[in-house]
Structure formats: C-alpha cells, structure tokens
C-alpha cells in the first residue's frame, strides 16, 4: 500500500477583487434617494453625528454690517479626512475653511439636536396646510346607530359588527372551514362575541348595520353589496336586480345577447340597466379610507425661459443646509483633549465629510443627467407626448461622461416637473421601432398614443380585433407584433373587441 505525504510550502497567487470604499457606497446611496428620502437621511445624520449642524440663518454680516450671503461652499470637498496618527493636516484644512464663519458663530453656540428646532417649525407649518384626516368608516357608522331604535344590547352587538367591517365596508369572515360567505360571517360573530348571542341576534344586527349610510355596507358578498343599493327609485329596478343576481359575468364581458335571451328585455333596456349597475359602488367603505394617494414632490424643475430654452433647478428648498461644526473641529485638533474623544470625532468628521461630498455629487449628477434628458427630448417638451423619441440610458451616460448605472441611480424614483406636466424621469427612456414610411425612430409611447387614436375612431358596432389593429398600425408605417398590441391595450385598460362592441348598433 503506497503512502502519501502532506507538506506546506509558500505559493503566490494572483486574484482580482472588486473593493468598493464606504465613501463610494454612501455616494451611490445618496444619489439614488428621491428628495424627501434625502431630507429624512440628512435629518437622521444630524441627530446621529454631533459634528454636523444645520445652517438656520442663510445670511451672515459682512464687514460693513450689511446682510451678505454665506460662502458659496460650506465645505470644500477637494479631499477626504484621513485617519493618520494626528489628523492635523486635515484638521488644518477644515480650520481654514471655517474661518469664513467666525463672525457667524458666537461663543455660546453648541451644535446639538436643538439645531433642528426650526426644521420642526417648518414641519408644523407644513402640517397646517394638510387636510384633516377623514373620519373612519367605523366612526361614521357608529354615530348613526344612535338614530336607530335599538336596545342597549343590540346597540353593542351592532357596534361589534361594525368593528369587523373591512376597509371596503364588507363583513369578512376568516374561518378556514369554507361554507358560504353569509354563513361564515354570522357563525364567526356568534362564536367570537363576548356574551352568548344567537344566529338570529347577529342577523338582526347585520340588517341594522346595512340600513346605515353609505348604502351597501355590512354586505358579505359583492352581489349582496350591490343589491343593498337598489331602491324603489332605481331606474329599471327589476332588470338591474336580475343583472346583479344572475348576470354580473355577462355584463363584465358585454354578452348582451345572452342577457337578452334569458331576461327577454330589449338590448336598449339592458344597456340602460347596465349603466345604472355600473353606477353602483362595489366598495362603499373605501371613501372613508385615509387618502393613500402618493403625493409626488419633484426632485427637478424644468422651466421654459424667455428665449425658448429650458432652465433646470433642483428642489433644494426641502433639503436642510448642513455643514461641519467649527467647535468640534477645534476640539479634535487640540492634543490636550482626551485621545479617545479626539479619535471618535475624527471618525465622525470623516463620515460628515463623506455625506457632504455625496450630497454635492448628487446635485451635480442629477442636474447634468436632467440637462441631457431635456436636450434629447426637446421635441416632447415643445410639441407634446406624440413626439417623445426612443432614448437609452447609455446615450445619456455618454453625454454626461458617467457609467450607465450612475444614470440609472440618478433617475430612479425621481420626478421632474416640466411645462408638460410632472413625470418620473424614467418616463423619458424607452425603446422603439422604425417608421417604415419615414425611416424615423418612433418610441413605444408614441405607438401607444396611435393605438388610442385607432380605437377611438373605430366603428363600435364592429370594433377592431388586435390583428386588425396591427394592420392599421402597419398602414401608418409601424410594424408591431400582435402580442405587443395586446400588451399595450391591457396596460391602457382598453377592453377587448367583444367588450367594446355596442350591441345597439350591431344590427
């Protein structure tokens, strides 16, 4: 049996690793933040890093005592703080930079969290302009219970039913043993109510809740919700009730001949009843939900100048103006102070320096990227959406002289306010195709607009199929696959040809 031998010997190996400095990582993170997230980031840094302070007074006094603007740059980003043994070279640089602020500082100034007081005042001012939050559905319904003739016990049971309504106003059960929605809701309430109640008691409470405003609350199914909204004054009441009970799917798919055959009603009556049905609210409680609409704060504003060009500016009014505290720089420079405290401040000064550099880099990159986009999409801004051109991020990256991933981060989740409206910056990027008739590049957004025009002009008695739309686009020089037409039609919430058909004009 042959043996083997293990031995150790030095050996050189070459390998490549991608190392990203923390400074670069922070710069990329800051670049990617939209303006309101940047505000939150800076506020968090102000609270966490003691060497950072907010400039609350934008003006200082010049030698003659007149108001004068502060230096253009609060911090020179020519270099970064280094962790050498003393750090004196870097601290000297910081000290020189802060001499411009000698008259601004008073001896009692201490950079602390109290520096955020004015920011808090600005928040309170902004909050005063925000509409008061609407009452909840539960509050609205519970107030109405007082107007019903209820015993104290039934009042409490009704309030309990109301507390189990979801945000759309439905009484939803969570029992895993599937029965019917009506049975589940009643059974679950009977079991969960703190005191013994009967099925009849719960059904009575539900019926009482269903008398309240808005009509349709307390329902357990969509059909029940819609049926609760049908009153003696509802036009075509009985036909609408039949549609709710038996033909919701037929209405959704515009199968009017099927409804006509089963109900005996005329197409005209069915169409009128369908209009009434579509006016009912399948989510009656939704209007009481706190407004979840996203309020967009643009990061960039593009404005037309008197000479017909476009001016670009960032929305900096929201962003706190911060700088490095002179007090802590001086403390860190003084060798007589505690070494541990000085070392702590060195790290904080470096972090603060990185943050200020990253903020300035974000400003520069976002401005240059937006300028390049505006130059590429000048026709869109001048003439409208039909004239948007295909644009790739690589094209903007080449102009700005940055990597394409930098462009991607710069436009990510950012919005721009233009004379044509407010758009996400990503809206201006996209592929396209060639117009076979003109040889010009056409953006996919333009094709969507053309699709809308074709459908708007079609004969509703014989709406165009997706294949026929492809042919219409081809006649305009736009070669588009059928699956692309289907995808765009669905993205634009355009129904299929069957659903678009007007049966009253079909004969």
Coordinates of C-alpha atoms in Angstrom, one line a residue:
X1 CA 0.0 0.0 0.0
X2 CA 1.6 3.2 -1.1
X3 CA 1.7 6.1 1.3
X4 CA 1.3 9.8 0.8
X5 CA 2.9 12.8 2.3
X6 CA 1.5 16.2 3.3
X7 CA 3.7 19.2 3.2
X8 CA 3.3 23.0 3.4
X9 CA 5.1 25.4 1.0
X10 CA 4.7 29.1 0.2
X11 CA 2.9 29.8 -3.0
X12 CA 2.0 33.1 -4.8
X13 CA -1.5 33.5 -6.4
X14 CA -2.9 36.4 -8.3
X15 CA -6.6 37.2 -7.9
X16 CA -8.8 40.2 -8.7
X17 CA -11.4 41.5 -6.2
X18 CA -13.7 44.5 -6.6
X19 CA -13.5 46.5 -3.5
X20 CA -15.9 49.4 -3.1
X21 CA -14.9 52.0 -0.5
X22 CA -17.5 53.0 2.1
X23 CA -17.4 56.5 0.7
X24 CA -18.3 55.3 -2.8
X25 CA -21.1 53.2 -1.3
X26 CA -22.6 56.1 0.5
X27 CA -22.3 58.3 -2.6
X28 CA -24.3 55.8 -4.6
X29 CA -26.9 55.5 -1.9
X30 CA -27.4 59.3 -1.7
X31 CA -27.6 59.6 -5.4
X32 CA -30.4 57.0 -5.5
X33 CA -32.5 58.8 -2.9
X34 CA -35.5 60.9 -4.0
X35 CA -35.7 64.4 -2.4
X36 CA -37.9 63.5 0.5
X37 CA -35.9 60.4 1.4
X38 CA -32.8 62.6 1.2
X39 CA -34.4 65.0 3.7
X40 CA -35.0 62.1 6.1
X41 CA -31.5 60.8 5.6
X42 CA -29.9 64.2 6.5
X43 CA -32.2 64.7 9.5
X44 CA -31.1 61.3 10.8
X45 CA -27.5 62.2 10.2
X46 CA -28.0 65.5 12.1
X47 CA -29.3 63.6 15.1
X48 CA -26.6 60.9 15.0
X49 CA -23.5 62.8 14.0
X50 CA -22.6 65.6 16.5
X51 CA -20.2 67.3 14.2
X52 CA -23.0 68.1 11.7
X53 CA -25.2 71.1 12.2
X54 CA -27.9 72.8 10.2
X55 CA -27.5 76.4 9.0
X56 CA -30.6 78.0 10.2
X57 CA -29.8 81.6 9.2
X58 CA -28.9 81.8 5.5
X59 CA -27.2 85.1 5.9
X60 CA -24.2 86.5 7.8
X61 CA -22.9 90.0 8.2
X62 CA -20.2 91.5 6.1
X63 CA -17.6 93.9 7.4
X64 CA -19.9 96.9 6.9
X65 CA -22.7 95.2 8.9
X66 CA -24.8 94.6 5.8
X67 CA -26.5 91.4 5.0
X68 CA -24.3 89.2 2.9
X69 CA -24.7 85.6 1.6
X70 CA -22.6 82.9 3.3
X71 CA -19.6 81.4 1.4
X72 CA -20.8 79.5 -1.7
X73 CA -19.4 76.3 -0.3
X74 CA -19.8 75.4 3.4
X75 CA -17.3 72.5 2.9
X76 CA -14.6 72.1 0.4
X77 CA -14.7 68.6 -1.0
X78 CA -11.2 68.6 -2.5
X79 CA -10.1 65.8 -0.3
X80 CA -11.3 63.4 2.4
X81 CA -10.3 63.2 6.0
X82 CA -7.7 60.6 6.7
X83 CA -7.1 58.6 9.8
X84 CA -3.4 59.3 10.3
X85 CA -1.8 59.5 13.8
X86 CA -2.9 63.0 14.5
X87 CA -5.0 64.1 11.6
X88 CA -3.5 67.6 11.9
X89 CA -3.2 68.2 8.2
X90 CA -6.9 67.6 7.6
X91 CA -7.9 69.5 10.7
X92 CA -5.9 72.5 9.5
X93 CA -7.7 72.3 6.2
X94 CA -11.1 72.3 8.0
X95 CA -10.0 75.1 10.3
X96 CA -9.1 77.3 7.2
X97 CA -12.5 76.5 5.7
X98 CA -14.3 77.6 8.8
X99 CA -12.6 80.9 9.2
X100 CA -15.1 82.4 6.9
X101 CA -17.7 81.7 9.5
X102 CA -16.0 83.3 12.5
X103 CA -18.5 86.2 12.7
X104 CA -21.4 83.8 12.3
X105 CA -20.5 81.7 15.3
X106 CA -21.0 83.1 18.8
X107 CA -19.2 81.7 21.8
X108 CA -22.2 80.1 23.3
X109 CA -23.2 78.2 20.1
X110 CA -23.3 74.5 20.6
X111 CA -24.2 72.2 17.7
X112 CA -26.8 69.9 19.1
X113 CA -30.2 68.4 18.4
X114 CA -31.7 71.8 19.3
X115 CA -30.5 72.9 15.9
X116 CA -33.5 71.0 14.5
X117 CA -36.0 73.3 16.2
X118 CA -36.5 75.5 13.1
X119 CA -36.9 72.4 11.0
X120 CA -39.6 71.2 13.4
X121 CA -41.3 74.6 13.0
X122 CA -41.2 74.2 9.2
X123 CA -42.8 70.7 9.6
X124 CA -45.6 72.2 11.8
X125 CA -46.2 74.9 9.2
X126 CA -46.5 72.3 6.5
X127 CA -48.8 70.2 8.6
X128 CA -51.2 73.1 9.0
X129 CA -51.7 73.0 5.2
X130 CA -52.6 69.3 5.2
X131 CA -56.3 68.5 5.1
X132 CA -57.7 67.0 8.3
X133 CA -57.8 63.2 8.2
X134 CA -61.4 62.0 7.4
X135 CA -63.4 60.0 10.0
X136 CA -63.1 56.3 9.7
X137 CA -65.9 54.2 8.4
X138 CA -66.4 52.7 11.9
X139 CA -66.7 56.1 13.4
X140 CA -69.2 57.2 10.7
X141 CA -71.4 54.2 11.2
X142 CA -71.3 54.1 15.0
X143 CA -72.5 57.7 15.2
X144 CA -75.6 56.7 13.1
X145 CA -76.5 53.9 15.4
X146 CA -77.9 56.5 17.9
X147 CA -80.6 57.3 15.4
X148 CA -81.9 53.7 15.3
X149 CA -84.4 52.3 17.8
X150 CA -82.1 49.7 19.4
X151 CA -81.9 48.2 22.8
X152 CA -78.6 48.7 24.7
X153 CA -77.7 45.0 24.0
X154 CA -78.5 45.3 20.2
X155 CA -76.6 48.6 20.1
X156 CA -73.5 46.9 21.4
X157 CA -73.9 44.0 19.1
X158 CA -74.3 46.3 16.1
X159 CA -71.1 48.2 17.2
X160 CA -69.3 44.8 17.3
X161 CA -70.5 44.0 13.8
X162 CA -69.2 47.4 12.6
X163 CA -65.8 46.8 14.2
X164 CA -65.5 43.7 11.9
X165 CA -66.0 45.6 8.6
X166 CA -63.0 45.8 6.4
X167 CA -61.8 49.0 4.6
X168 CA -64.3 48.4 1.8
X169 CA -67.3 48.1 4.1
X170 CA -67.6 44.3 3.9
X171 CA -68.2 41.9 6.7
X172 CA -65.4 39.4 6.1
X173 CA -65.1 36.1 7.9
X174 CA -61.8 34.3 8.4
X175 CA -63.0 30.8 9.2
X176 CA -60.9 28.3 7.2
X177 CA -63.9 25.9 7.0
X178 CA -65.5 27.1 3.8
X179 CA -69.2 27.4 3.8
X180 CA -70.9 30.3 2.3
X181 CA -69.8 33.9 2.9
X182 CA -73.1 34.7 4.7
X183 CA -72.9 31.6 7.0
X184 CA -69.2 32.2 7.8
X185 CA -69.7 35.8 8.8
X186 CA -72.6 35.0 11.1
X187 CA -71.0 31.9 12.6
X188 CA -67.8 33.7 13.3
X189 CA -69.5 36.6 15.0
X190 CA -71.6 34.3 17.2
X191 CA -68.5 32.4 18.3
X192 CA -66.4 35.5 19.0
X193 CA -68.9 37.8 20.7
X194 CA -68.0 38.1 24.4
X195 CA -71.5 37.2 25.6
X196 CA -73.8 34.4 24.3
X197 CA -75.9 35.5 21.3
X198 CA -77.9 33.6 18.8
X199 CA -77.7 33.4 15.0
X200 CA -80.9 35.4 14.8
X201 CA -79.4 38.2 17.0
X202 CA -76.4 38.5 14.7
X203 CA -78.5 38.5 11.6
X204 CA -80.7 41.3 13.1
X205 CA -77.6 43.3 14.0
X206 CA -76.2 42.9 10.4
X207 CA -79.5 44.0 8.9
X208 CA -79.5 47.1 11.2
X209 CA -75.9 48.0 10.1
X210 CA -77.0 47.5 6.4
X211 CA -79.6 50.3 6.9
X212 CA -76.8 52.8 7.5
X213 CA -75.0 55.1 5.2
X214 CA -73.2 54.6 2.8
X215 CA -75.6 52.0 1.2
X216 CA -74.0 48.6 0.7
X217 CA -72.0 48.5 4.0
X218 CA -72.3 45.3 6.0
X219 CA -72.5 43.1 2.9
X220 CA -70.8 39.7 2.8
X221 CA -70.6 39.4 -1.0
X222 CA -70.4 41.8 -4.0
X223 CA -73.8 40.7 -5.1
X224 CA -75.3 41.5 -1.6
X225 CA -73.5 44.9 -1.6
X226 CA -74.9 45.9 -5.0
X227 CA -78.4 44.6 -4.2
X228 CA -78.5 46.7 -1.0
X229 CA -78.0 49.8 -3.1
X230 CA -81.1 49.0 -5.3
X231 CA -84.1 51.0 -4.1
X232 CA -87.6 51.7 -5.3
X233 CA -86.3 54.8 -7.1
X234 CA -83.7 52.9 -9.0
X235 CA -84.3 53.1 -12.8
X236 CA -85.0 49.7 -14.3
X237 CA -85.0 48.3 -10.8
X238 CA -86.1 44.7 -11.5
X239 CA -83.8 44.4 -14.5
X240 CA -80.9 45.8 -12.5
X241 CA -81.6 43.3 -9.8
X242 CA -81.6 40.4 -12.3
X243 CA -78.2 41.6 -13.6
X244 CA -76.8 41.7 -10.1
X245 CA -78.2 38.2 -9.2
X246 CA -77.5 36.3 -12.4
X247 CA -75.6 38.3 -15.0
X248 CA -72.6 40.1 -13.5
X249 CA -70.2 38.0 -15.5
X250 CA -72.2 38.6 -18.7
X251 CA -72.2 42.3 -18.1
X252 CA -68.4 42.3 -17.5
X253 CA -67.9 40.5 -20.9
X254 CA -70.5 42.6 -22.7
X255 CA -72.6 39.5 -23.5
X256 CA -75.8 41.4 -24.1
X257 CA -77.4 38.8 -26.4
X258 CA -77.1 36.2 -23.7
X259 CA -78.8 38.5 -21.2
X260 CA -81.4 39.4 -23.8
X261 CA -82.2 35.7 -24.3
X262 CA -82.6 34.9 -20.6
X263 CA -84.4 38.0 -19.5
X264 CA -86.5 38.9 -22.6
X265 CA -85.5 42.5 -22.2
X266 CA -84.6 44.6 -25.2
X267 CA -80.9 45.5 -25.9
X268 CA -81.7 49.1 -25.3
X269 CA -83.2 48.4 -21.8
X270 CA -80.3 46.1 -20.9
X271 CA -77.8 48.8 -21.9
X272 CA -79.6 51.4 -19.8
X273 CA -79.8 48.9 -16.8
X274 CA -76.1 48.3 -17.3
X275 CA -75.4 52.0 -17.0
X276 CA -77.3 52.0 -13.7
X277 CA -75.5 48.9 -12.5
X278 CA -72.1 50.5 -13.2
X279 CA -73.1 53.5 -11.1
X280 CA -73.4 51.3 -8.0
X281 CA -70.4 51.2 -5.7
X282 CA -68.9 47.8 -5.0
X283 CA -66.6 49.3 -2.4
X284 CA -68.8 51.6 -0.3
X285 CA -66.4 51.9 2.6
X286 CA -63.4 52.9 0.5
X287 CA -64.2 56.6 0.5
X288 CA -63.6 56.6 4.3
X289 CA -60.1 55.2 4.0
X290 CA -57.3 57.7 4.6
X291 CA -56.1 59.0 1.3
X292 CA -53.4 56.7 0.2
X293 CA -52.6 58.6 -3.0
X294 CA -48.9 59.3 -3.4
X295 CA -48.1 63.0 -3.3
X296 CA -45.2 63.5 -5.6
X297 CA -42.5 66.0 -4.7
X298 CA -40.4 66.6 -7.9
X299 CA -36.7 66.4 -7.5
X300 CA -36.1 68.6 -10.5
X301 CA -38.0 71.5 -12.1
X302 CA -37.6 72.3 -15.8
X303 CA -38.9 75.7 -16.8
X304 CA -39.1 77.4 -20.1
X305 CA -37.1 80.7 -20.3
X306 CA -38.0 83.8 -22.2
X307 CA -35.6 82.8 -25.0
X308 CA -37.3 79.5 -25.5
X309 CA -34.7 77.4 -23.8
X310 CA -35.2 75.4 -20.6
X311 CA -33.8 76.2 -17.2
X312 CA -33.1 73.3 -14.8
X313 CA -33.1 73.6 -11.0
X314 CA -33.2 71.1 -8.1
X315 CA -35.9 71.4 -5.4
X316 CA -33.4 72.2 -2.7
X317 CA -35.9 74.2 -0.5
X318 CA -36.8 70.9 1.2
X319 CA -33.2 69.9 1.9
X320 CA -31.6 71.1 5.2
X321 CA -28.5 73.1 4.6
X322 CA -25.8 71.4 6.8
X323 CA -22.1 71.9 7.5
X324 CA -19.4 70.7 9.8
X325 CA -19.2 72.4 13.2
X326 CA -16.2 74.5 13.9
X327 CA -16.4 73.8 17.6
X328 CA -15.8 70.1 17.1
X329 CA -13.1 70.6 14.6
X330 CA -11.2 72.8 17.1
X331 CA -11.8 70.2 19.8
X332 CA -10.4 67.4 17.7
X333 CA -7.3 69.5 16.8
X334 CA -6.4 70.2 20.4
X335 CA -4.0 67.5 21.5
X336 CA -4.6 68.4 25.1
X337 CA -8.1 66.8 24.9
X338 CA -8.9 63.2 25.6
X339 CA -7.4 60.9 22.8
X340 CA -10.4 58.7 22.7
X341 CA -12.7 61.7 22.3
X342 CA -10.5 63.0 19.5
X343 CA -10.4 59.7 17.8
X344 CA -14.2 59.5 18.0
X345 CA -14.5 62.9 16.4
X346 CA -12.1 62.0 13.6
X347 CA -14.4 59.2 12.6
X348 CA -17.4 61.5 12.8
X349 CA -15.7 64.2 10.8
X350 CA -14.8 61.7 8.1
X351 CA -18.4 60.5 8.0
X352 CA -19.7 64.1 7.8
X353 CA -17.2 64.9 5.0
X354 CA -18.4 61.9 3.0
X355 CA -22.0 62.9 3.4
X356 CA -21.5 66.5 2.3
X357 CA -19.5 65.3 -0.7
X358 CA -22.2 62.7 -1.6
X359 CA -24.9 65.4 -1.4
X360 CA -23.0 67.7 -3.7
X361 CA -22.2 64.9 -6.1
X362 CA -25.9 64.1 -6.2
X363 CA -26.7 67.7 -7.1
X364 CA -24.2 67.8 -9.8
X365 CA -25.1 64.4 -11.3
X366 CA -28.8 64.8 -11.2
X367 CA -28.6 68.3 -12.8
X368 CA -26.3 67.1 -15.6
X369 CA -28.4 64.0 -16.3
X370 CA -31.6 66.0 -16.4
X371 CA -30.0 68.5 -18.8
X372 CA -29.0 65.7 -21.1
X373 CA -32.6 64.3 -21.0
X374 CA -34.1 67.7 -21.8
X375 CA -31.7 68.1 -24.7
X376 CA -32.7 64.7 -26.1
X377 CA -36.4 65.1 -25.5
X378 CA -36.7 68.7 -26.6
X379 CA -39.5 67.8 -29.1
X380 CA -41.5 66.2 -26.4
X381 CA -41.3 69.4 -24.3
X382 CA -42.1 71.7 -27.3
X383 CA -44.7 69.7 -29.1
X384 CA -46.2 67.1 -26.7
X385 CA -46.2 63.3 -25.9
X386 CA -46.5 62.2 -29.6
X387 CA -43.0 63.5 -30.2
X388 CA -41.1 61.6 -27.5
X389 CA -38.2 59.8 -29.0
X390 CA -36.6 56.5 -28.2
X391 CA -33.8 57.0 -25.7
X392 CA -31.4 54.7 -23.9
X393 CA -29.6 55.4 -20.7
X394 CA -26.4 54.6 -22.5
X395 CA -26.9 57.7 -24.7
X396 CA -27.3 59.9 -21.6
X397 CA -24.3 58.2 -19.9
X398 CA -22.1 59.0 -22.9
X399 CA -23.1 62.7 -22.8
X400 CA -22.7 63.1 -19.1
X401 CA -19.5 61.0 -19.1
X402 CA -20.6 58.6 -16.4
X403 CA -21.3 54.9 -16.2
X404 CA -24.8 53.9 -17.3
X405 CA -25.5 52.5 -13.7
X406 CA -25.0 56.1 -12.4
X407 CA -27.6 57.4 -14.8
X408 CA -29.9 54.6 -13.6
X409 CA -29.4 55.5 -10.0
X410 CA -29.8 59.2 -10.8
X411 CA -33.3 58.8 -12.4
X412 CA -34.5 56.0 -10.0
X413 CA -37.7 57.1 -8.2
X414 CA -37.1 60.7 -9.2
X415 CA -39.7 63.0 -10.6
X416 CA -39.4 66.1 -12.8
X417 CA -41.8 69.0 -13.2
X418 CA -42.0 70.2 -16.7
X419 CA -44.2 72.6 -18.7
X420 CA -45.9 69.4 -20.0
X421 CA -46.7 68.1 -16.5
X422 CA -44.9 66.1 -13.8
X423 CA -43.3 62.8 -14.9
X424 CA -41.0 60.2 -13.5
X425 CA -37.5 60.7 -15.0
X426 CA -37.7 57.1 -16.2
X427 CA -40.6 58.2 -18.4
X428 CA -38.2 59.7 -20.9
X429 CA -36.4 56.4 -21.5
X430 CA -37.6 53.6 -23.7
X431 CA -37.1 51.7 -26.9
X432 CA -39.0 52.0 -30.1
X433 CA -39.1 50.9 -33.7
X434 CA -38.6 52.5 -37.1
X435 CA -41.4 54.0 -39.1
X436 CA -41.2 52.1 -42.4
X437 CA -42.7 55.1 -44.3
X438 CA -40.4 57.9 -42.9
X439 CA -37.4 56.0 -41.7
X440 CA -37.6 57.8 -38.4
X441 CA -37.3 56.2 -35.0
X442 CA -40.6 56.0 -33.1
X443 CA -40.9 55.5 -29.4
X444 CA -43.2 52.9 -27.9
X445 CA -45.0 55.7 -26.1
X446 CA -45.9 57.1 -29.5
X447 CA -47.2 53.8 -30.6
X448 CA -49.4 53.7 -27.6
X449 CA -50.9 57.1 -28.5
X450 CA -51.5 55.8 -32.0
X451 CA -53.3 52.7 -30.6
X452 CA -55.6 55.0 -28.6
X453 CA -56.4 57.0 -31.7
X454 CA -57.2 53.9 -33.8
X455 CA -59.6 52.6 -31.1
X456 CA -61.2 56.0 -30.6
X457 CA -62.0 56.2 -34.3
X458 CA -63.2 52.5 -34.8
X459 CA -66.8 51.6 -35.6
X460 CA -68.2 50.5 -32.2
X461 CA -70.7 48.2 -33.9
X462 CA -67.7 46.3 -35.4
X463 CA -64.7 47.0 -33.1
X464 CA -61.3 46.1 -34.3
X465 CA -59.6 42.9 -33.2
X466 CA -56.0 43.1 -32.1
X467 CA -55.0 41.6 -35.5
X468 CA -56.8 44.4 -37.3
X469 CA -55.1 47.0 -35.1
X470 CA -51.8 45.5 -36.1
X471 CA -52.8 46.1 -39.7
X472 CA -53.9 49.7 -39.0
X473 CA -50.5 50.4 -37.4
X474 CA -48.7 48.8 -40.4
X475 CA -50.6 51.2 -42.7
X476 CA -49.1 54.0 -40.7
X477 CA -45.6 52.5 -41.2
X478 CA -45.4 51.0 -37.7
X479 CA -44.6 47.3 -37.6
X480 CA -45.8 45.9 -34.3
X481 CA -46.4 42.3 -33.2
X482 CA -49.9 41.3 -32.2
X483 CA -48.8 40.3 -28.7
X484 CA -47.4 43.9 -28.3
X485 CA -50.7 45.4 -29.2
X486 CA -52.5 43.1 -26.7
X487 CA -50.0 44.1 -24.0
X488 CA -50.3 47.8 -24.6
X489 CA -54.1 47.6 -24.9
X490 CA -54.3 45.9 -21.5
X491 CA -51.8 48.3 -20.0
X492 CA -54.0 51.2 -21.1
X493 CA -57.1 49.4 -19.6
X494 CA -58.7 49.1 -23.0
X495 CA -61.3 46.2 -23.2
X496 CA -61.2 43.5 -25.8
X497 CA -63.1 44.0 -29.1
X498 CA -66.0 41.9 -27.7
X499 CA -66.3 44.1 -24.6
X500 CA -66.1 47.3 -26.7
X501 CA -68.9 46.3 -29.0
X502 CA -72.0 48.4 -29.0
X503 CA -74.9 45.9 -29.5
X504 CA -77.5 48.6 -30.1
X505 CA -75.6 49.5 -33.4
X506 CA -74.8 45.9 -34.3
X507 CA -77.9 45.4 -36.4

